[in-house]
Each structure stands twice: as structure tokens, then as C-alpha cells.
PDB file of C-alpha atoms and ligand atoms in Angstrom:
ATOM      1  CA  MET A1062      46.196  -8.126  -9.088  1.00 43.00           C
ATOM      2  CA  THR A1063      43.644  -7.406 -11.786  1.00 44.00           C
ATOM      3  CA  PRO A1064      43.457 -10.021 -14.541  1.00 43.00           C
ATOM      4  CA  GLN A1065      45.776  -9.176 -17.429  1.00 45.00           C
ATOM      5  CA  THR A1066      43.978 -11.169 -20.102  1.00 47.00           C
ATOM      6  CA  GLY A1067      43.763  -9.062 -23.221  1.00 46.00           C
ATOM      7  CA  SER A1068      46.343  -6.557 -22.025  1.00 53.00           C
ATOM      8  CA  ARG A1069      49.153  -5.660 -24.422  1.00 84.00           C
ATOM      9  CA  CYS A1070      51.796  -7.095 -22.099  1.00 93.00           C
ATOM     10  CA  CYS A1071      51.953  -9.742 -19.404  1.00 96.00           C
ATOM     11  CA  VAL A1072      54.854 -10.011 -16.944  1.00 97.00           C
ATOM     12  CA  VAL A1073      55.814 -12.761 -14.486  1.00 98.00           C
ATOM     13  CA  ASP A1074      58.620 -12.108 -12.007  1.00 98.00           C
ATOM     14  CA  VAL A1075      60.140 -15.600 -12.149  1.00 98.00           C
ATOM     15  CA  LEU A1076      62.952 -15.230  -9.616  1.00 97.00           C
ATOM     16  CA  GLY A1077      61.080 -12.737  -7.454  1.00 95.00           C
ATOM     17  CA  GLY A1078      58.305 -15.058  -6.305  1.00 93.00           C
ATOM     18  CA  GLY A1079      56.969 -16.469  -9.570  1.00 96.00           C
ATOM     19  CA  THR A1080      53.940 -14.201  -9.538  1.00 97.00           C
ATOM     20  CA  LEU A1081      52.279 -11.915 -12.054  1.00 97.00           C
ATOM     21  CA  HIS A1082      53.719  -8.420 -12.087  1.00 97.00           C
ATOM     22  CA  ASP A1083      51.747  -5.363 -13.143  1.00 96.00           C
ATOM     23  CA  PRO A1084      53.213  -4.551 -16.602  1.00 95.00           C
ATOM     24  CA  ASP A1085      52.806  -0.834 -15.928  1.00 94.00           C
ATOM     25  CA  VAL A1086      54.957  -0.946 -12.786  1.00 95.00           C
ATOM     26  CA  PRO A1087      58.774  -1.093 -13.201  1.00 95.00           C
ATOM     27  CA  LEU A1088      60.382  -4.410 -12.344  1.00 96.00           C
ATOM     28  CA  LEU A1089      64.160  -3.858 -12.467  1.00 96.00           C
ATOM     29  CA  HIS A1090      66.501  -1.977 -10.162  1.00 97.00           C
ATOM     30  CA  ALA A1091      68.730   0.606 -11.789  1.00 97.00           C
ATOM     31  CA  ASP A1092      71.836  -1.507 -11.183  1.00 98.00           C
ATOM     32  CA  ASP A1093      70.504  -4.663 -12.854  1.00 98.00           C
ATOM     33  CA  LEU A1094      73.288  -5.988 -15.070  1.00 98.00           C
ATOM     34  CA  ALA A1095      70.789  -6.911 -17.788  1.00 97.00           C
ATOM     35  CA  ALA A1096      70.120  -3.210 -18.262  1.00 96.00           C
ATOM     36  CA  VAL A1097      73.617  -1.956 -17.543  1.00 96.00           C
ATOM     37  CA  ARG A1098      75.734  -4.516 -19.407  1.00 96.00           C
ATOM     38  CA  GLY A1099      73.373  -6.836 -21.291  1.00 96.00           C
ATOM     39  CA  ASP A1100      74.776  -9.524 -19.032  1.00 97.00           C
ATOM     40  CA  GLY A1101      72.405 -12.464 -19.190  1.00 98.00           C
ATOM     41  CA  VAL A1102      70.564 -14.760 -21.572  1.00 98.00           C
ATOM     42  CA  PHE A1103      67.113 -14.838 -23.089  1.00 98.00           C
ATOM     43  CA  GLU A1104      64.788 -17.000 -25.138  1.00 98.00           C
ATOM     44  CA  THR A1105      61.916 -15.811 -27.272  1.00 98.00           C
ATOM     45  CA  MET A1106      59.236 -18.409 -27.909  1.00 97.00           C
ATOM     46  CA  MET A1107      56.046 -18.745 -29.853  1.00 96.00           C
ATOM     47  CA  LEU A1108      53.014 -18.833 -27.583  1.00 96.00           C
ATOM     48  CA  ARG A1109      49.992 -20.069 -29.441  1.00 93.00           C
ATOM     49  CA  ASP A1110      46.581 -20.815 -27.957  1.00 87.00           C
ATOM     50  CA  GLY A1111      47.971 -21.261 -24.473  1.00 91.00           C
ATOM     51  CA  ALA A1112      50.951 -23.463 -25.383  1.00 92.00           C
ATOM     52  CA  VAL A1113      54.605 -22.567 -25.837  1.00 95.00           C
ATOM     53  CA  ARG A1114      56.127 -24.214 -28.864  1.00 92.00           C
ATOM     54  CA  ASN A1115      59.413 -26.143 -28.748  1.00 95.00           C
ATOM     55  CA  VAL A1116      59.901 -25.404 -25.079  1.00 96.00           C
ATOM     56  CA  ASP A1117      62.336 -28.314 -24.579  1.00 96.00           C
ATOM     57  CA  ARG A1118      64.699 -26.988 -27.244  1.00 96.00           C
ATOM     58  CA  HIS A1119      64.469 -23.473 -25.794  1.00 97.00           C
ATOM     59  CA  LEU A1120      65.117 -24.762 -22.285  1.00 98.00           C
ATOM     60  CA  ALA A1121      68.177 -26.700 -23.452  1.00 97.00           C
ATOM     61  CA  ARG A1122      69.644 -23.612 -25.155  1.00 97.00           C
ATOM     62  CA  PHE A1123      68.773 -21.437 -22.141  1.00 98.00           C
ATOM     63  CA  ARG A1124      70.643 -23.817 -19.851  1.00 98.00           C
ATOM     64  CA  ARG A1125      73.655 -23.999 -22.174  1.00 96.00           C
ATOM     65  CA  GLY A1126      73.715 -20.197 -22.469  1.00 96.00           C
ATOM     66  CA  ALA A1127      73.526 -19.739 -18.691  1.00 97.00           C
ATOM     67  CA  ALA A1128      76.404 -22.200 -18.257  1.00 96.00           C
ATOM     68  CA  THR A1129      78.442 -20.400 -20.922  1.00 94.00           C
ATOM     69  CA  LEU A1130      77.986 -17.126 -19.056  1.00 95.00           C
ATOM     70  CA  GLY A1131      78.791 -18.748 -15.704  1.00 96.00           C
ATOM     71  CA  LEU A1132      75.312 -18.026 -14.322  1.00 97.00           C
ATOM     72  CA  PRO A1133      73.728 -20.380 -11.769  1.00 98.00           C
ATOM     73  CA  ALA A1134      71.876 -23.211 -13.540  1.00 98.00           C
ATOM     74  CA  PRO A1135      68.277 -22.076 -14.088  1.00 98.00           C
ATOM     75  CA  ASP A1136      65.655 -24.010 -12.127  1.00 98.00           C
ATOM     76  CA  ALA A1137      63.634 -25.505 -15.002  1.00 98.00           C
ATOM     77  CA  GLY A1138      60.593 -26.218 -12.818  1.00 98.00           C
ATOM     78  CA  ARG A1139      60.389 -22.611 -11.746  1.00 98.00           C
ATOM     79  CA  TRP A1140      60.690 -21.259 -15.294  1.00 98.00           C
ATOM     80  CA  LEU A1141      58.140 -23.720 -16.668  1.00 98.00           C
ATOM     81  CA  GLU A1142      55.652 -22.996 -13.889  1.00 98.00           C
ATOM     82  CA  ALA A1143      55.999 -19.283 -14.514  1.00 98.00           C
ATOM     83  CA  THR A1144      55.581 -19.930 -18.237  1.00 98.00           C
ATOM     84  CA  ASP A1145      52.303 -21.745 -17.578  1.00 97.00           C
ATOM     85  CA  LEU A1146      51.095 -18.826 -15.495  1.00 97.00           C
ATOM     86  CA  ALA A1147      52.030 -16.347 -18.239  1.00 97.00           C
ATOM     87  CA  ALA A1148      50.394 -18.507 -20.923  1.00 96.00           C
ATOM     88  CA  ARG A1149      47.179 -18.950 -18.928  1.00 95.00           C
ATOM     89  CA  THR A1150      47.045 -15.248 -18.195  1.00 95.00           C
ATOM     90  CA  TRP A1151      47.575 -14.285 -21.818  1.00 94.00           C
ATOM     91  CA  GLY A1152      44.878 -16.609 -23.138  1.00 91.00           C
ATOM     92  CA  ASP A1153      44.298 -17.552 -26.768  1.00 90.00           C
ATOM     93  CA  GLY A1154      45.928 -16.269 -29.916  1.00 90.00           C
ATOM     94  CA  GLU A1155      49.536 -15.868 -30.916  1.00 93.00           C
ATOM     95  CA  ALA A1156      52.175 -13.988 -28.907  1.00 96.00           C
ATOM     96  CA  ALA A1157      55.909 -13.768 -28.236  1.00 97.00           C
ATOM     97  CA  LEU A1158      56.822 -15.148 -24.808  1.00 98.00           C
ATOM     98  CA  ARG A1159      60.307 -14.193 -23.623  1.00 98.00           C
ATOM     99  CA  TRP A1160      62.420 -15.555 -20.774  1.00 98.00           C
ATOM    100  CA  VAL A1161      65.047 -13.145 -19.503  1.00 98.00           C
ATOM    101  CA  TYR A1162      67.706 -14.299 -17.040  1.00 98.00           C
ATOM    102  CA  SER A1163      70.092 -11.634 -15.801  1.00 98.00           C
ATOM    103  CA  ARG A1164      73.215 -11.749 -13.665  1.00 98.00           C
ATOM    104  CA  GLY A1165      71.103  -9.490 -11.500  1.00 98.00           C
ATOM    105  CA  ARG A1166      71.805  -6.475  -9.370  1.00 97.00           C
ATOM    106  CA  GLU A1167      75.392  -5.317  -9.299  1.00 96.00           C
ATOM    107  CA  SER A1168      74.968  -4.360  -5.632  1.00 97.00           C
ATOM    108  CA  THR A1169      73.608  -7.716  -4.432  1.00 96.00           C
ATOM    109  CA  GLY A1170      74.973 -10.223  -6.955  1.00 94.00           C
ATOM    110  CA  ARG A1171      71.605 -12.009  -6.939  1.00 96.00           C
ATOM    111  CA  PRO A1172      70.335 -13.099 -10.386  1.00 98.00           C
ATOM    112  CA  THR A1173      67.017 -11.758 -11.610  1.00 98.00           C
ATOM    113  CA  GLY A1174      64.683 -13.415 -14.072  1.00 98.00           C
ATOM    114  CA  TRP A1175      61.347 -12.580 -15.606  1.00 98.00           C
ATOM    115  CA  ILE A1176      58.957 -13.451 -18.414  1.00 98.00           C
ATOM    116  CA  THR A1177      57.151 -11.085 -20.751  1.00 98.00           C
ATOM    117  CA  VAL A1178      54.406 -11.847 -23.240  1.00 98.00           C
ATOM    118  CA  LEU A1179      53.831  -9.376 -26.049  1.00 97.00           C
ATOM    119  CA  PRO A1180      51.752  -9.454 -29.220  1.00 96.00           C
ATOM    120  CA  VAL A1181      53.428 -10.550 -32.435  1.00 96.00           C
ATOM    121  CA  SER A1182      54.321  -7.413 -34.367  1.00 95.00           C
ATOM    122  CA  ASP A1183      52.710  -6.539 -37.700  1.00 95.00           C
ATOM    123  CA  ALA A1184      56.165  -6.533 -39.305  1.00 94.00           C
ATOM    124  CA  VAL A1185      56.739 -10.147 -38.261  1.00 96.00           C
ATOM    125  CA  LEU A1186      53.314 -11.214 -39.535  1.00 96.00           C
ATOM    126  CA  ARG A1187      53.962  -9.442 -42.848  1.00 97.00           C
ATOM    127  CA  ALA A1188      57.387 -11.083 -43.239  1.00 97.00           C
ATOM    128  CA  ARG A1189      55.800 -14.479 -42.595  1.00 96.00           C
ATOM    129  CA  ARG A1190      53.102 -13.799 -45.179  1.00 96.00           C
ATOM    130  CA  GLU A1191      55.032 -11.980 -47.876  1.00 97.00           C
ATOM    131  CA  GLY A1192      58.705 -12.856 -47.361  1.00 98.00           C
ATOM    132  CA  VAL A1193      61.511 -10.315 -47.108  1.00 98.00           C
ATOM    133  CA  ASP A1194      63.999  -8.450 -49.279  1.00 98.00           C
ATOM    134  CA  ALA A1195      67.305  -9.155 -47.547  1.00 98.00           C
ATOM    135  CA  MET A1196      70.801  -7.731 -47.853  1.00 98.00           C
ATOM    136  CA  THR A1197      74.067  -9.423 -46.975  1.00 98.00           C
ATOM    137  CA  ALA A1198      76.307  -7.747 -44.400  1.00 97.00           C
ATOM    138  CA  ASP A1199      79.767  -8.534 -43.072  1.00 94.00           C
ATOM    139  CA  ARG A1200      79.343  -9.385 -39.426  1.00 89.00           C
ATOM    140  CA  GLY A1201      82.769  -8.047 -38.766  1.00 82.00           C
ATOM    141  CA  TYR A1202      84.420 -11.108 -37.329  1.00 76.00           C
ATOM    142  CA  ARG A1203      86.226 -14.267 -38.367  1.00 76.00           C
ATOM    143  CA  ILE A1204      84.424 -17.549 -38.754  1.00 71.00           C
ATOM    144  CA  ASP A1205      86.516 -19.168 -36.007  1.00 77.00           C
ATOM    145  CA  LEU A1206      85.797 -16.420 -33.491  1.00 78.00           C
ATOM    146  CA  ASP A1207      84.169 -18.827 -31.061  1.00 76.00           C
ATOM    147  CA  GLU A1208      87.345 -20.945 -30.913  1.00 79.00           C
ATOM    148  CA  ARG A1209      89.734 -18.007 -30.771  1.00 80.00           C
ATOM    149  CA  SER A1210      87.666 -15.907 -28.374  1.00 81.00           C
ATOM    150  CA  PRO A1211      85.301 -17.952 -26.212  1.00 81.00           C
ATOM    151  CA  TRP A1212      84.519 -14.803 -24.221  1.00 82.00           C
ATOM    152  CA  ALA A1213      82.704 -13.496 -27.320  1.00 80.00           C
ATOM    153  CA  LEU A1214      79.930 -15.933 -26.255  1.00 83.00           C
ATOM    154  CA  ILE A1215      79.147 -17.070 -29.786  1.00 80.00           C
ATOM    155  CA  GLY A1216      76.340 -19.611 -29.634  1.00 82.00           C
ATOM    156  CA  ALA A1217      74.784 -18.191 -26.446  1.00 88.00           C
ATOM    157  CA  LYS A1218      71.633 -16.104 -26.795  1.00 93.00           C
ATOM    158  CA  THR A1219      72.908 -13.248 -24.666  1.00 94.00           C
ATOM    159  CA  LEU A1220      71.040 -10.056 -23.869  1.00 94.00           C
ATOM    160  CA  SER A1221      73.669  -8.085 -25.836  1.00 93.00           C
ATOM    161  CA  TYR A1222      71.605  -7.709 -28.999  1.00 92.00           C
ATOM    162  CA  ALA A1223      72.242  -4.035 -29.743  1.00 94.00           C
ATOM    163  CA  ALA A1224      74.503  -4.831 -32.726  1.00 92.00           C
ATOM    164  CA  ASN A1225      71.907  -7.239 -34.163  1.00 94.00           C
ATOM    165  CA  MET A1226      69.152  -4.644 -33.866  1.00 96.00           C
ATOM    166  CA  SER A1227      71.464  -2.026 -35.352  1.00 96.00           C
ATOM    167  CA  ALA A1228      72.082  -4.282 -38.384  1.00 97.00           C
ATOM    168  CA  LEU A1229      68.320  -4.501 -38.921  1.00 97.00           C
ATOM    169  CA  ARG A1230      67.960  -0.706 -38.714  1.00 97.00           C
ATOM    170  CA  HIS A1231      70.868  -0.325 -41.129  1.00 97.00           C
ATOM    171  CA  ALA A1232      69.040  -2.644 -43.568  1.00 98.00           C
ATOM    172  CA  ARG A1233      65.716  -0.843 -43.198  1.00 97.00           C
ATOM    173  CA  GLU A1234      67.310   2.542 -43.811  1.00 98.00           C
ATOM    174  CA  ARG A1235      68.474   1.086 -47.144  1.00 97.00           C
ATOM    175  CA  GLY A1236      65.062  -0.322 -48.075  1.00 97.00           C
ATOM    176  CA  PHE A1237      65.707  -3.930 -47.043  1.00 98.00           C
ATOM    177  CA  GLY A1238      63.625  -5.995 -44.643  1.00 97.00           C
ATOM    178  CA  ASP A1239      66.315  -8.217 -43.141  1.00 98.00           C
ATOM    179  CA  VAL A1240      69.993  -9.168 -43.121  1.00 98.00           C
ATOM    180  CA  VAL A1241      72.059 -12.259 -43.898  1.00 98.00           C
ATOM    181  CA  PHE A1242      75.315 -11.991 -41.979  1.00 97.00           C
ATOM    182  CA  LEU A1243      78.548 -13.154 -43.614  1.00 96.00           C
ATOM    183  CA  SER A1244      81.852 -13.896 -41.920  1.00 92.00           C
ATOM    184  CA  ASP A1245      85.015 -12.097 -43.025  1.00 89.00           C
ATOM    185  CA  ASP A1246      85.683 -14.817 -45.646  1.00 90.00           C
ATOM    186  CA  GLY A1247      82.202 -14.542 -47.182  1.00 94.00           C
ATOM    187  CA  THR A1248      80.698 -17.604 -45.490  1.00 94.00           C
ATOM    188  CA  VAL A1249      76.968 -17.337 -44.780  1.00 97.00           C
ATOM    189  CA  LEU A1250      76.200 -17.232 -41.043  1.00 95.00           C
ATOM    190  CA  GLU A1251      72.646 -16.308 -39.949  1.00 96.00           C
ATOM    191  CA  GLY A1252      70.240 -13.384 -39.714  1.00 97.00           C
ATOM    192  CA  PRO A1253      70.354 -10.961 -36.757  1.00 97.00           C
ATOM    193  CA  THR A1254      67.337 -12.802 -35.287  1.00 97.00           C
ATOM    194  CA  SER A1255      67.037 -15.891 -37.490  1.00 98.00           C
ATOM    195  CA  SER A1256      68.684 -19.000 -38.909  1.00 98.00           C
ATOM    196  CA  VAL A1257      69.250 -19.379 -42.644  1.00 98.00           C
ATOM    197  CA  VAL A1258      67.682 -22.415 -44.337  1.00 98.00           C
ATOM    198  CA  VAL A1259      68.512 -23.216 -47.956  1.00 98.00           C
ATOM    199  CA  VAL A1260      66.545 -25.652 -50.121  1.00 98.00           C
ATOM    200  CA  ARG A1261      67.808 -27.405 -53.276  1.00 98.00           C
ATOM    201  CA  GLY A1262      65.761 -30.282 -54.624  1.00 97.00           C
ATOM    202  CA  ARG A1263      64.831 -32.453 -51.626  1.00 97.00           C
ATOM    203  CA  ARG A1264      67.820 -31.226 -49.599  1.00 98.00           C
ATOM    204  CA  MET A1265      67.595 -28.646 -46.812  1.00 98.00           C
ATOM    205  CA  THR A1266      70.777 -27.192 -45.331  1.00 98.00           C
ATOM    206  CA  THR A1267      71.830 -24.578 -42.812  1.00 98.00           C
ATOM    207  CA  PRO A1268      75.246 -23.113 -41.924  1.00 96.00           C
ATOM    208  CA  PRO A1269      77.097 -25.184 -39.301  1.00 93.00           C
ATOM    209  CA  VAL A1270      76.544 -24.119 -35.703  1.00 87.00           C
ATOM    210  CA  GLY A1271      79.706 -23.271 -33.859  1.00 76.00           C
ATOM    211  CA  GLU A1272      80.876 -21.129 -36.771  1.00 75.00           C
ATOM    212  CA  GLY A1273      79.528 -17.844 -35.537  1.00 81.00           C
ATOM    213  CA  VAL A1274      75.978 -19.161 -35.610  1.00 92.00           C
ATOM    214  CA  LEU A1275      73.437 -19.548 -32.813  1.00 94.00           C
ATOM    215  CA  PRO A1276      71.873 -23.033 -32.833  1.00 95.00           C
ATOM    216  CA  GLY A1277      68.278 -22.267 -33.850  1.00 97.00           C
ATOM    217  CA  THR A1278      65.361 -24.125 -32.269  1.00 97.00           C
ATOM    218  CA  THR A1279      63.153 -23.511 -35.309  1.00 97.00           C
ATOM    219  CA  GLN A1280      65.713 -24.864 -37.744  1.00 98.00           C
ATOM    220  CA  ALA A1281      66.237 -27.912 -35.494  1.00 97.00           C
ATOM    221  CA  ALA A1282      62.488 -28.607 -35.225  1.00 97.00           C
ATOM    222  CA  LEU A1283      62.069 -28.126 -38.982  1.00 98.00           C
ATOM    223  CA  PHE A1284      64.938 -30.466 -39.859  1.00 98.00           C
ATOM    224  CA  ALA A1285      63.677 -33.150 -37.462  1.00 97.00           C
ATOM    225  CA  LEU A1286      60.239 -33.045 -39.079  1.00 96.00           C
ATOM    226  CA  ALA A1287      61.533 -32.786 -42.654  1.00 97.00           C
ATOM    227  CA  ALA A1288      63.923 -35.729 -42.173  1.00 97.00           C
ATOM    228  CA  GLY A1289      60.932 -37.885 -41.252  1.00 96.00           C
ATOM    229  CA  GLU A1290      59.195 -36.828 -44.467  1.00 95.00           C
ATOM    230  CA  GLY A1291      61.919 -37.870 -46.853  1.00 96.00           C
ATOM    231  CA  TRP A1292      64.003 -34.705 -46.970  1.00 98.00           C
ATOM    232  CA  GLU A1293      67.768 -34.839 -46.737  1.00 98.00           C
ATOM    233  CA  VAL A1294      68.830 -32.373 -44.051  1.00 98.00           C
ATOM    234  CA  ASP A1295      72.358 -31.255 -43.226  1.00 98.00           C
ATOM    235  CA  GLU A1296      74.686 -28.487 -42.146  1.00 97.00           C
ATOM    236  CA  GLU A1297      76.705 -26.931 -44.948  1.00 97.00           C
ATOM    237  CA  GLN A1298      79.118 -24.055 -45.403  1.00 95.00           C
ATOM    238  CA  LEU A1299      77.403 -21.734 -47.849  1.00 97.00           C
ATOM    239  CA  ARG A1300      78.382 -18.670 -49.840  1.00 97.00           C
ATOM    240  CA  VAL A1301      76.237 -16.025 -51.456  1.00 98.00           C
ATOM    241  CA  PRO A1302      76.278 -17.700 -54.926  1.00 98.00           C
ATOM    242  CA  ASP A1303      74.905 -20.848 -53.239  1.00 98.00           C
ATOM    243  CA  LEU A1304      71.964 -18.830 -51.943  1.00 98.00           C
ATOM    244  CA  LEU A1305      71.347 -17.243 -55.340  1.00 98.00           C
ATOM    245  CA  ALA A1306      71.472 -20.660 -57.071  1.00 98.00           C
ATOM    246  CA  ALA A1307      69.210 -22.405 -54.524  1.00 98.00           C
ATOM    247  CA  ASP A1308      65.564 -23.242 -55.126  1.00 98.00           C
ATOM    248  CA  GLY A1309      64.654 -21.229 -52.041  1.00 98.00           C
ATOM    249  CA  VAL A1310      66.115 -19.471 -49.004  1.00 98.00           C
ATOM    250  CA  TRP A1311      64.237 -18.880 -45.748  1.00 98.00           C
ATOM    251  CA  LEU A1312      64.979 -17.004 -42.541  1.00 98.00           C
ATOM    252  CA  VAL A1313      63.452 -19.004 -39.710  1.00 98.00           C
ATOM    253  CA  SER A1314      62.917 -18.185 -36.044  1.00 97.00           C
ATOM    254  CA  SER A1315      60.509 -18.957 -33.250  1.00 96.00           C
ATOM    255  CA  VAL A1316      57.943 -16.182 -33.501  1.00 96.00           C
ATOM    256  CA  ARG A1317      58.087 -15.367 -37.216  1.00 96.00           C
ATOM    257  CA  GLY A1318      58.220 -19.057 -38.101  1.00 96.00           C
ATOM    258  CA  ARG A1319      59.595 -18.386 -41.553  1.00 97.00           C
ATOM    259  CA  ALA A1320      60.128 -15.554 -43.994  1.00 98.00           C
ATOM    260  CA  ARG A1321      61.146 -16.474 -47.512  1.00 98.00           C
ATOM    261  CA  VAL A1322      63.992 -14.385 -48.897  1.00 98.00           C
ATOM    262  CA  ARG A1323      62.342 -13.035 -52.027  1.00 98.00           C
ATOM    263  CA  SER A1324      65.389 -10.994 -53.031  1.00 98.00           C
ATOM    264  CA  LEU A1325      69.005 -10.893 -51.883  1.00 98.00           C
ATOM    265  CA  ASP A1326      71.033  -7.719 -52.454  1.00 98.00           C
ATOM    266  CA  GLY A1327      68.477  -6.832 -55.120  1.00 98.00           C
ATOM    267  CA  THR A1328      68.577 -10.155 -57.012  1.00 98.00           C
ATOM    268  CA  VAL A1329      65.070 -11.591 -57.164  1.00 98.00           C
ATOM    269  CA  LEU A1330      64.638 -15.156 -55.865  1.00 98.00           C
ATOM    270  CA  PRO A1331      61.373 -16.344 -57.418  1.00 97.00           C
ATOM    271  CA  ARG A1332      59.002 -18.345 -55.255  1.00 97.00           C
ATOM    272  CA  PRO A1333      59.855 -21.982 -55.975  1.00 98.00           C
ATOM    273  CA  ALA A1334      57.406 -24.851 -56.468  1.00 97.00           C
ATOM    274  CA  CYS A1335      58.519 -26.342 -53.132  1.00 97.00           C
ATOM    275  CA  ALA A1336      57.678 -23.182 -51.153  1.00 98.00           C
ATOM    276  CA  ASP A1337      54.222 -24.270 -50.020  1.00 97.00           C
ATOM    277  CA  GLU A1338      55.585 -27.593 -48.774  1.00 97.00           C
ATOM    278  CA  VAL A1339      58.572 -26.029 -46.975  1.00 98.00           C
ATOM    279  CA  GLU A1340      56.427 -23.367 -45.313  1.00 97.00           C
ATOM    280  CA  ALA A1341      53.820 -25.933 -44.259  1.00 97.00           C
ATOM    281  CA  LEU A1342      56.627 -27.954 -42.657  1.00 97.00           C
ATOM    282  CA  VAL A1343      57.849 -24.918 -40.687  1.00 97.00           C
ATOM    283  CA  ASP A1344      54.306 -24.152 -39.638  1.00 94.00           C
ATOM    284  CA  ARG A1345      53.857 -27.678 -38.336  1.00 94.00           C
ATOM    285  CA  ALA A1346      57.271 -27.685 -36.661  1.00 92.00           C
ATOM    286  CA  VAL A1347      56.887 -24.369 -34.905  1.00 84.00           C
ATOM    287  CA  LEU A1348      53.499 -22.778 -35.209  1.00 73.00           C
ATOM    288  CA  GLY A1349      51.669 -26.018 -34.560  1.00 68.00           C
ATOM    289  CA  GLY A1350      49.332 -25.363 -37.476  1.00 49.00           C
TER     290      GLY A1350
HETATM  291  N1  LIG B 197      70.120 -16.693 -34.779  1.00 77.60           N
HETATM  292  C1  LIG B 197      69.977 -15.591 -34.015  1.00 77.60           C
HETATM  293  C2  LIG B 197      71.117 -14.626 -33.915  1.00 77.60           C
HETATM  294  C3  LIG B 197      68.780 -15.337 -33.347  1.00 77.60           C
HETATM  295  O1  LIG B 197      68.645 -14.237 -32.592  1.00 77.60           O
HETATM  296  C4  LIG B 197      67.707 -16.241 -33.473  1.00 77.60           C
HETATM  297  C5  LIG B 197      66.430 -16.002 -32.799  1.00 77.60           C
HETATM  298  O2  LIG B 197      66.153 -14.951 -32.285  1.00 77.60           O
HETATM  299  C6  LIG B 197      67.882 -17.368 -34.277  1.00 77.60           C
HETATM  300  C7  LIG B 197      69.106 -17.583 -34.904  1.00 77.60           C
HETATM  301  C8  LIG B 197      66.771 -18.363 -34.450  1.00 77.60           C
HETATM  302  O3  LIG B 197      66.549 -19.043 -33.252  1.00 77.60           O
HETATM  303  P1  LIG B 197      65.157 -19.686 -32.868  1.00 77.60           P
HETATM  304  O4  LIG B 197      64.730 -20.494 -34.052  1.00 77.60           O
HETATM  305  O5  LIG B 197      65.474 -20.532 -31.706  1.00 77.60           O
HETATM  306  O6  LIG B 197      64.206 -18.588 -32.572  1.00 77.60           O
END
């Protein structure tokens, strides 16, 4: 295998031997249930200068997601070894490292799993730098969906992300950069690929997990750090007026780190005095800077 350092993509076939895979050669069979049904889980992590950030939190969510889907428990040692190989191969700089764990081939029933490393997109870097103009959007389900319909897999990071990506396209077609999902009763949930963090005074809150919200590793790392620095941190049911009245609202996730919501449905949210401090906390919690 030729070294992949500097290539635009690095692939490790985790469950197919744990070795590097040529990114220009196909990896999946046509009957892989990841491709056919989105049946599996994934994690996207920040890889920076050879180290994956918050890997323990990602591993915990990956395991919970696999259990929720009734997949065999992932072998942590195997995934972490493959992650080291991918990180070493990629080298320095910042990248998005993704674990994908699929129910596997329909014809064999054997799970498949692989890792990709890709550069961080310009759009993500811009959102981190400049913030985003977001719109609210009804997610189309009730806040207690996870209790009423456990098969909806709320709280698992499943491979079925087409609706999330469609919401982002919908926003972009209307001139917005991101989305804040609301439940049918107007409660704030999360972004299609991010957690919502709201700051008022020295208090940082996020919508409760288990109410149609994926538990975010970035939000968890941020709150753990902020709590140690004198911030009050909590979960809180929020509505749009709460976001508009807050000092600041951020969308946080592993690779972007944070993007401040600089307007919501067209209402400008001025950059607050606390913004530098909040963003520095996220950077320390996730980007390691
Ligand atoms: N909520 C959803 C729906 C997501 O897809 C993501 C990340 O992609 C997040 C929240 C934030 O999670 P994390 O901070 O672990 O990246």
C-alpha cells in the first residue's frame, strides 16, 4: 500500500482486518445495509495533530447506539487501534475522522465497519470563524417520540441522516446557514448536526437529552470544563423567545467546534461580551487549542 499521508481521504477497514484501504478502491458490497437502509451507527470526531478529541465520549455513545440498534457490541480495542492507524497515516493538521458501523451485508449478516478521514470543509471553518444565520424548523415529531416510539432510535447516531441533510439543504436554499429544530410544541431541540448551547449571564444551558435530542459529546465536554471555571451549567427546556432573549446561542459539534448563531429567523443576535470566553472554552474542550 502506498503511504496515504497528504491524500484527501484515508480509509481503514476496521472489521475487515484493521488495515489501510486504498480510498480509490470501493470498500462496500452492494447489499451492505449501511448503503441500502442506513442501518448502523456512526461517530464523527475531530482529529487534530494526530490525536482524536473526546474519544471516550464518542466511544460511549457509539456503544450505546450499537446496543440500541441491537448490533453486536463493538470491540473498543479494535476501533481504537484502527483509529491510531488512521491518525498516524493522516498526519498533522485538522480533519474529520468518522467511525461507521453497519449491520453489514444482507446476504451474510456479518457486520461491517470502517473509518474515514477527510479534510474539514471550508463551510465548517467559515461557520466556526464567522457564525451562522440559522432558521428554526419543525422537526415533524412530538417531544416524547423516544418514549412513544423507541424504534425511532432517538438518541442514537444512526446512519439514517438523509432528513438532517435535507433540512440543511432546505435552509441553504432559503439563504440560511443552519437549522434549529423545534418539536411540535415549539420546544427547542438541536441542529441537524449540532447541539444547541444557550448562554445567559454565567449560566450555560442545553435542551434536555432524551427529548428528541442526541446527547452531544461537544456540549458535554464544554459543560464539564465550564463548570470547573465557575459557570452554572444545566439542561433546560427552551423556546424560541428564550433564544432571542439570551446573551448568546451557539451550535456546537465535534468538527466545527462551535458556530455562534448570529441571526435566528432573520432577527440579529449581536455578538455578546462573553463570546470570546465561551468560544475559547469550546476550543479548549474540543479543539484542544
Ligand atoms: N445532534 C445531532 C443530530 C448531531 O448530528 C450531532 C453531531 O453530528 C450533534 C448533536 C453534536 O454531537 P457531537 O458534539 O458529539 O459532535
